[in-house]
Short mmCIF file of N, CA and C in Angstrom, two decimals:
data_model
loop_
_atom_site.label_atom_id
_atom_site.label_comp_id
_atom_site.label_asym_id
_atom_site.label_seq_id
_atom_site.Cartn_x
_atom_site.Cartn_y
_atom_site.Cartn_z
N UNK A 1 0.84 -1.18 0.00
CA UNK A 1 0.00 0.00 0.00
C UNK A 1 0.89 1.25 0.00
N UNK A 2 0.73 2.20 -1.12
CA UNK A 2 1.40 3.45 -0.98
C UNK A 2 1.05 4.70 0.02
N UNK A 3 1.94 5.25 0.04
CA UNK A 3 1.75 6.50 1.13
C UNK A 3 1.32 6.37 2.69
N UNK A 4 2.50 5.01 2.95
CA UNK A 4 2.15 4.77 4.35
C UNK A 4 3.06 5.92 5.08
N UNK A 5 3.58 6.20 6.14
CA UNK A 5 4.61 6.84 7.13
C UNK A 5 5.77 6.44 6.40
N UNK A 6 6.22 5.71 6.55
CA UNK A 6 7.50 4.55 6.25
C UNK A 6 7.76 4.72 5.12
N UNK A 7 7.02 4.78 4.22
CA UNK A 7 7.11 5.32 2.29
C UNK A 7 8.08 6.93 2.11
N UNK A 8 7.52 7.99 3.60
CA UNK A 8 8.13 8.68 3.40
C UNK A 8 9.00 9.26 4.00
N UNK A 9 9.06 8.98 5.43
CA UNK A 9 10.29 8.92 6.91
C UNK A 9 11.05 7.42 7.19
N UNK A 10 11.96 7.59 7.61
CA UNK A 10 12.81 6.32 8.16
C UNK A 10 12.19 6.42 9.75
N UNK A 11 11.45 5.88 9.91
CA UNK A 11 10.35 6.01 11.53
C UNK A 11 11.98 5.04 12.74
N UNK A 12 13.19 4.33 11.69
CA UNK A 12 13.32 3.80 13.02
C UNK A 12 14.39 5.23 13.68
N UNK A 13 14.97 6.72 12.83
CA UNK A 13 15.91 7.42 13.40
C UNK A 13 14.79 8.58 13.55
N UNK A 14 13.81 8.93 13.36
CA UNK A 14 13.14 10.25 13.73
C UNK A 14 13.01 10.32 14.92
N UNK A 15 13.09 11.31 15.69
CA UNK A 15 12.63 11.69 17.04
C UNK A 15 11.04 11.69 16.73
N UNK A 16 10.28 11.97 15.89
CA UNK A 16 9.04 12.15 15.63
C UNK A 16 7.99 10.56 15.20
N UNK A 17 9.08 9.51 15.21
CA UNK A 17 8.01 8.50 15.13
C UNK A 17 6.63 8.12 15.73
N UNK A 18 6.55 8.85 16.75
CA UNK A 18 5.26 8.05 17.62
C UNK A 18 3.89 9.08 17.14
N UNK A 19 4.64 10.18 16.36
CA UNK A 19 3.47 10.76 15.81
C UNK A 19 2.62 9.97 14.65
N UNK A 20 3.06 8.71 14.33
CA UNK A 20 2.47 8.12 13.19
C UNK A 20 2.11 6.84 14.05
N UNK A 21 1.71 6.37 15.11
CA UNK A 21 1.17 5.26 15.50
C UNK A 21 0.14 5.53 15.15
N UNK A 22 -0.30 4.14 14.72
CA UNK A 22 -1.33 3.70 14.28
C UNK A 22 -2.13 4.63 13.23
N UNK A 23 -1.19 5.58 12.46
CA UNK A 23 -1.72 5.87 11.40
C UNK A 23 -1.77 4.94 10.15
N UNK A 24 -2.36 5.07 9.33
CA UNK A 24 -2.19 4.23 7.89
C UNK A 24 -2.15 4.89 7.08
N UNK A 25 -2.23 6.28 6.74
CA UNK A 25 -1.37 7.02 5.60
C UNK A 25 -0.86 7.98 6.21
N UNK A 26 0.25 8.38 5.51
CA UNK A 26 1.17 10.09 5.89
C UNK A 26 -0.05 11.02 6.02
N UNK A 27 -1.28 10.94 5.51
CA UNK A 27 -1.79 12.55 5.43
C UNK A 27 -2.64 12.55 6.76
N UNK A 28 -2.71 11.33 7.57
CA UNK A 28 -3.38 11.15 8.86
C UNK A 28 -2.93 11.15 9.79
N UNK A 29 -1.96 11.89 9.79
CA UNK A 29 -1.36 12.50 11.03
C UNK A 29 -1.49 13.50 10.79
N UNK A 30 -1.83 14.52 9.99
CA UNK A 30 -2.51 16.06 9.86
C UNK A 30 -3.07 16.26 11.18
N UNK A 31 -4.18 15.85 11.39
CA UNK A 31 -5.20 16.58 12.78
C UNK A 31 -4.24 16.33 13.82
N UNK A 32 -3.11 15.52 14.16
CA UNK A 32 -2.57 15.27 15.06
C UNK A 32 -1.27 16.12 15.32
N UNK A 33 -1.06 16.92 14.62
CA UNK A 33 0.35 17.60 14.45
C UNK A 33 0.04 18.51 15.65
N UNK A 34 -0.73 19.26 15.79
CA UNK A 34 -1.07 20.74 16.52
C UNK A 34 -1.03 19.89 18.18
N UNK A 35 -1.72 19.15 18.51
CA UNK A 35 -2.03 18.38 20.30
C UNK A 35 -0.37 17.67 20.01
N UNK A 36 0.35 17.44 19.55
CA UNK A 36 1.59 16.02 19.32
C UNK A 36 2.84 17.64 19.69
N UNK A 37 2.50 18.90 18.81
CA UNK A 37 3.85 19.58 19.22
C UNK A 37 3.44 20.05 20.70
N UNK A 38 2.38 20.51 21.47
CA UNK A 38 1.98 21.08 22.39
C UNK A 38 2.32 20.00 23.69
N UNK A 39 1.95 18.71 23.26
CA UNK A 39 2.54 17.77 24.31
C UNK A 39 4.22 17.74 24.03
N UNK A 40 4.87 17.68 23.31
CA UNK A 40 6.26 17.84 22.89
C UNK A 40 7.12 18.77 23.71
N UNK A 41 6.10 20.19 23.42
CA UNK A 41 6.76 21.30 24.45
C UNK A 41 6.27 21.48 25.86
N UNK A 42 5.70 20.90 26.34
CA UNK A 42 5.26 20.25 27.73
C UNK A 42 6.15 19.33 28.45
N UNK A 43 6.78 18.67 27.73
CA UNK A 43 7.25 17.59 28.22
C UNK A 43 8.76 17.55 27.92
N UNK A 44 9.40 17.15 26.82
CA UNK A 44 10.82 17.04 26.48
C UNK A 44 11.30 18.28 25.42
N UNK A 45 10.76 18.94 25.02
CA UNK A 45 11.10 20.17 23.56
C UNK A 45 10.52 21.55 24.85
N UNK A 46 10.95 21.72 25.88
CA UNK A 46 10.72 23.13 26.38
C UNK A 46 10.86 23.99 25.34
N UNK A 47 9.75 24.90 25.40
CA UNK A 47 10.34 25.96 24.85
C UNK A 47 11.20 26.94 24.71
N UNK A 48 12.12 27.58 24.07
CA UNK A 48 13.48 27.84 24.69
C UNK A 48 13.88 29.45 23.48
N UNK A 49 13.15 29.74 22.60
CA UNK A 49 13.59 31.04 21.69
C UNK A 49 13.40 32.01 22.58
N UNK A 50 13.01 32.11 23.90
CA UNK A 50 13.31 33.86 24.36
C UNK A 50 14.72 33.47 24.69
N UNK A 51 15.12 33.11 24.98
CA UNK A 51 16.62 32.50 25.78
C UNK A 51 17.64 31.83 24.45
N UNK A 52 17.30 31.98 23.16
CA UNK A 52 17.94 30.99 22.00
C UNK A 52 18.84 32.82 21.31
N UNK A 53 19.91 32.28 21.32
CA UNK A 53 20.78 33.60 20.67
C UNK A 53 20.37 33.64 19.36
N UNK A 54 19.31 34.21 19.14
CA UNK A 54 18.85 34.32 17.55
C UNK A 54 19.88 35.47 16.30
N UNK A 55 19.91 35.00 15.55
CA UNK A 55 20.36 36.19 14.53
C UNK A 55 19.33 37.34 14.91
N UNK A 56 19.82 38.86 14.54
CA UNK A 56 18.81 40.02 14.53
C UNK A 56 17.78 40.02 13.38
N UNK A 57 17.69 39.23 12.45
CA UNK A 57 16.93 39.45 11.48
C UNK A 57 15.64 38.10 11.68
N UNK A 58 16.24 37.36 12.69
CA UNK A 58 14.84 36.38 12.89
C UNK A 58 14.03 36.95 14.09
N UNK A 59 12.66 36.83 13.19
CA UNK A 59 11.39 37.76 14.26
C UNK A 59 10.48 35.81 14.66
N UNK A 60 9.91 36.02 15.51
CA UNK A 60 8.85 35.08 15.71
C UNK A 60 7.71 36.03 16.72
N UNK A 61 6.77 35.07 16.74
CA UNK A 61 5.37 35.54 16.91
C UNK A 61 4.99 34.87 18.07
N UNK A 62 5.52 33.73 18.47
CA UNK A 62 4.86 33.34 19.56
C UNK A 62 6.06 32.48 20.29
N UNK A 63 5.95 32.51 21.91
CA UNK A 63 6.96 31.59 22.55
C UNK A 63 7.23 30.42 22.68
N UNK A 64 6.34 29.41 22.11
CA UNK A 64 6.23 28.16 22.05
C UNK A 64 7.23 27.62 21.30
N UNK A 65 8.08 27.90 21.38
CA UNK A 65 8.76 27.42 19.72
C UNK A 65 9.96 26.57 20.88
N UNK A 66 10.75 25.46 20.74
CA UNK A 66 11.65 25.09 20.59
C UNK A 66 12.89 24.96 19.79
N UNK A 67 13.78 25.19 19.75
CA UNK A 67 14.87 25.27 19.04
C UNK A 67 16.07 24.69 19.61
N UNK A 68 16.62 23.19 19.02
CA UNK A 68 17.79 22.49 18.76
C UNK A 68 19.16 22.85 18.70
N UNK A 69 20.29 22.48 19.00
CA UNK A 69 21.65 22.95 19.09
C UNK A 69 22.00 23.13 17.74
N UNK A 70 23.23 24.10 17.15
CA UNK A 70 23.33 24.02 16.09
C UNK A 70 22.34 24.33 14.80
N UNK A 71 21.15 25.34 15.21
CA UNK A 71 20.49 25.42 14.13
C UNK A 71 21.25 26.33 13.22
N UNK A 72 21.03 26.04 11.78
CA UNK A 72 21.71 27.41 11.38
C UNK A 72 20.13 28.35 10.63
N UNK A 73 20.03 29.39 11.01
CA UNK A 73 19.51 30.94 10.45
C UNK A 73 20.13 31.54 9.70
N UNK A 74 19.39 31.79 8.23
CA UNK A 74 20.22 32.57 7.03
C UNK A 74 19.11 33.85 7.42
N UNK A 75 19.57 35.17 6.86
CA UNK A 75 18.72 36.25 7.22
C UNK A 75 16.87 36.36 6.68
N UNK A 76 16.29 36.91 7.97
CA UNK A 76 14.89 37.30 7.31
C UNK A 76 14.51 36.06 7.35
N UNK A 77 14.59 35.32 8.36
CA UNK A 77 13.22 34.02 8.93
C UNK A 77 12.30 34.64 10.05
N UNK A 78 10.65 34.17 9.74
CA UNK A 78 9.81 34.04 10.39
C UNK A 78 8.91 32.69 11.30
N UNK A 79 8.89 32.94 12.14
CA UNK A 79 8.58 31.74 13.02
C UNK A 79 7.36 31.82 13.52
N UNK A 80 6.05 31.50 13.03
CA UNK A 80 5.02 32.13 13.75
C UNK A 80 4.93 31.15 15.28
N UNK A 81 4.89 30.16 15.20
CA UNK A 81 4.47 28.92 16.37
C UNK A 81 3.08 28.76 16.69
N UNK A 82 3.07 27.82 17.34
CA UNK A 82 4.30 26.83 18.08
C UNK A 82 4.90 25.68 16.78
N UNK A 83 6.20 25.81 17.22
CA UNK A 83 6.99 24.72 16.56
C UNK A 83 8.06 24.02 17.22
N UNK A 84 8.85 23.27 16.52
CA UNK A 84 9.57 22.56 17.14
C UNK A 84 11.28 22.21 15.84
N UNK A 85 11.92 22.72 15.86
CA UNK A 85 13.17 22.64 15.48
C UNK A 85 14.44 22.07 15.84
N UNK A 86 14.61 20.96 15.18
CA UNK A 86 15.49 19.61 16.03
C UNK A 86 16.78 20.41 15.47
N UNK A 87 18.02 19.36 16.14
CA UNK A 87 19.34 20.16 16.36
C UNK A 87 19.65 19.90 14.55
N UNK A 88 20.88 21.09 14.20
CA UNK A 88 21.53 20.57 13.02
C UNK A 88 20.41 21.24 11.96
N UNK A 89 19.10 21.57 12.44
CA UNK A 89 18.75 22.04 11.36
C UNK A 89 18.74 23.30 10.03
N UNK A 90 18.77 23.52 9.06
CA UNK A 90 19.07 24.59 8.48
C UNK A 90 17.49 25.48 8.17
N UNK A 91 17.46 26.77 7.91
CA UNK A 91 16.35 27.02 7.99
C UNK A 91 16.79 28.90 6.69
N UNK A 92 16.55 28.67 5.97
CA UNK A 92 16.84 29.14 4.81
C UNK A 92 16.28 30.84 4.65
N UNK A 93 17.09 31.21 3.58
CA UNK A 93 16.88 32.87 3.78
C UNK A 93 15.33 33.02 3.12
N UNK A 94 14.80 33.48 4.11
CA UNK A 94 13.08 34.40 3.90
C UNK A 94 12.16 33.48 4.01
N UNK A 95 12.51 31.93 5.04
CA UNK A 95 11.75 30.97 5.39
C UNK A 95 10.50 31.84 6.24
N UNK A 96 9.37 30.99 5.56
CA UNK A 96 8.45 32.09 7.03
C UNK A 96 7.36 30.36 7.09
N UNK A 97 8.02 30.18 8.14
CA UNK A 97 7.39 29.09 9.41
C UNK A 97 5.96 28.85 9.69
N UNK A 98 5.32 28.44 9.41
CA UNK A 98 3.44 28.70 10.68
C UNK A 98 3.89 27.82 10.92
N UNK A 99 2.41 27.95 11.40
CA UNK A 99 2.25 27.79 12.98
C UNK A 99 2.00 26.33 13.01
N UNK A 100 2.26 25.28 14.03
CA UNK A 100 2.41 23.90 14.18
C UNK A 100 3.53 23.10 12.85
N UNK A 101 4.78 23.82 13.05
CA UNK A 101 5.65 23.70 11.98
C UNK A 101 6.98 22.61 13.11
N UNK A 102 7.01 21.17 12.39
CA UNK A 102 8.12 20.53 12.56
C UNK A 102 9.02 20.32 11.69
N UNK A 103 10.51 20.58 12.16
CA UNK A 103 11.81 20.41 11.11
C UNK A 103 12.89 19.72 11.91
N UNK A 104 12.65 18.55 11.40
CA UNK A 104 13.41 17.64 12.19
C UNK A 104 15.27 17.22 12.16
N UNK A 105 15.74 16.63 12.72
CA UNK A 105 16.96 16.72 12.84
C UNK A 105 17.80 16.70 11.88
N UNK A 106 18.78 17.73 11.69
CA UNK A 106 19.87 18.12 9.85
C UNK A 106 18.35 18.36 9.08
N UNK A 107 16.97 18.50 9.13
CA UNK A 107 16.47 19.08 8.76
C UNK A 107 16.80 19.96 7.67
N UNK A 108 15.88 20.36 6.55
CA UNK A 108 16.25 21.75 5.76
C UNK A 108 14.77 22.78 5.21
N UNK A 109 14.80 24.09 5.45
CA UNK A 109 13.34 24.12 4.84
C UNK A 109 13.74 25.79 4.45
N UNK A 110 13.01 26.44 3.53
CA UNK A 110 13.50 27.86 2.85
C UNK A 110 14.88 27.60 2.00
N UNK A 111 15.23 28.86 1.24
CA UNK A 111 16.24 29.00 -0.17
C UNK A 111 17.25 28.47 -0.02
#
């Protein structure tokens, strides 16, 4: 069967596998993204961008956001949140983020 989880993540190295239990396609974990980052930053992904040495040109909108060691910021990113940004990730010039946005580890997303 096409377009299971597994068709399009390696579920055994993601930090994000348990967001696909007992799904049976990738697009059914949609409704689950928004309650899955909120328990995330509750629990092990504190939220941490007031306290994250941001470049001056990255703005965000809300405090929920987590952010990973080693992210790299090219100029003019937006972050609305809540999100969650694993370590190593890159996040590209004039990326603009919404809200319930995951980018997982060496991650890449914007130019």
């Amino acid at each position: 069967m096409l377009h299971q989880p597994q068709d399009y993540f390696d579920l055994t190295t993601t930090a994000f596998a348990d967001l696909f239990t007992d799904v049976a396609y990738v697009w059914d974990a949609i409704p689950q993204i928004a309650p899955y980052i909120q328990h995330r930053l509750m629990t092990d992904r504190k939220p941490n961008i007031t306290t994250y040495d941001l470049p001056p040109t990255v703005t965000y909108k809300s405090p929920n956001i987590y952010i990973g060691e080693g992210v790299t910021f090219e100029p003019h990113v937006y972050i609305e949140g809540p999100a969650i940004i694993e370590d190593g990730a890159f996040i590209g010039h004039g990326a603009f983020l919404r809200y319930n946005t995951i980018i997982g580890k060496n991650g890449g997303v914007g130019n």
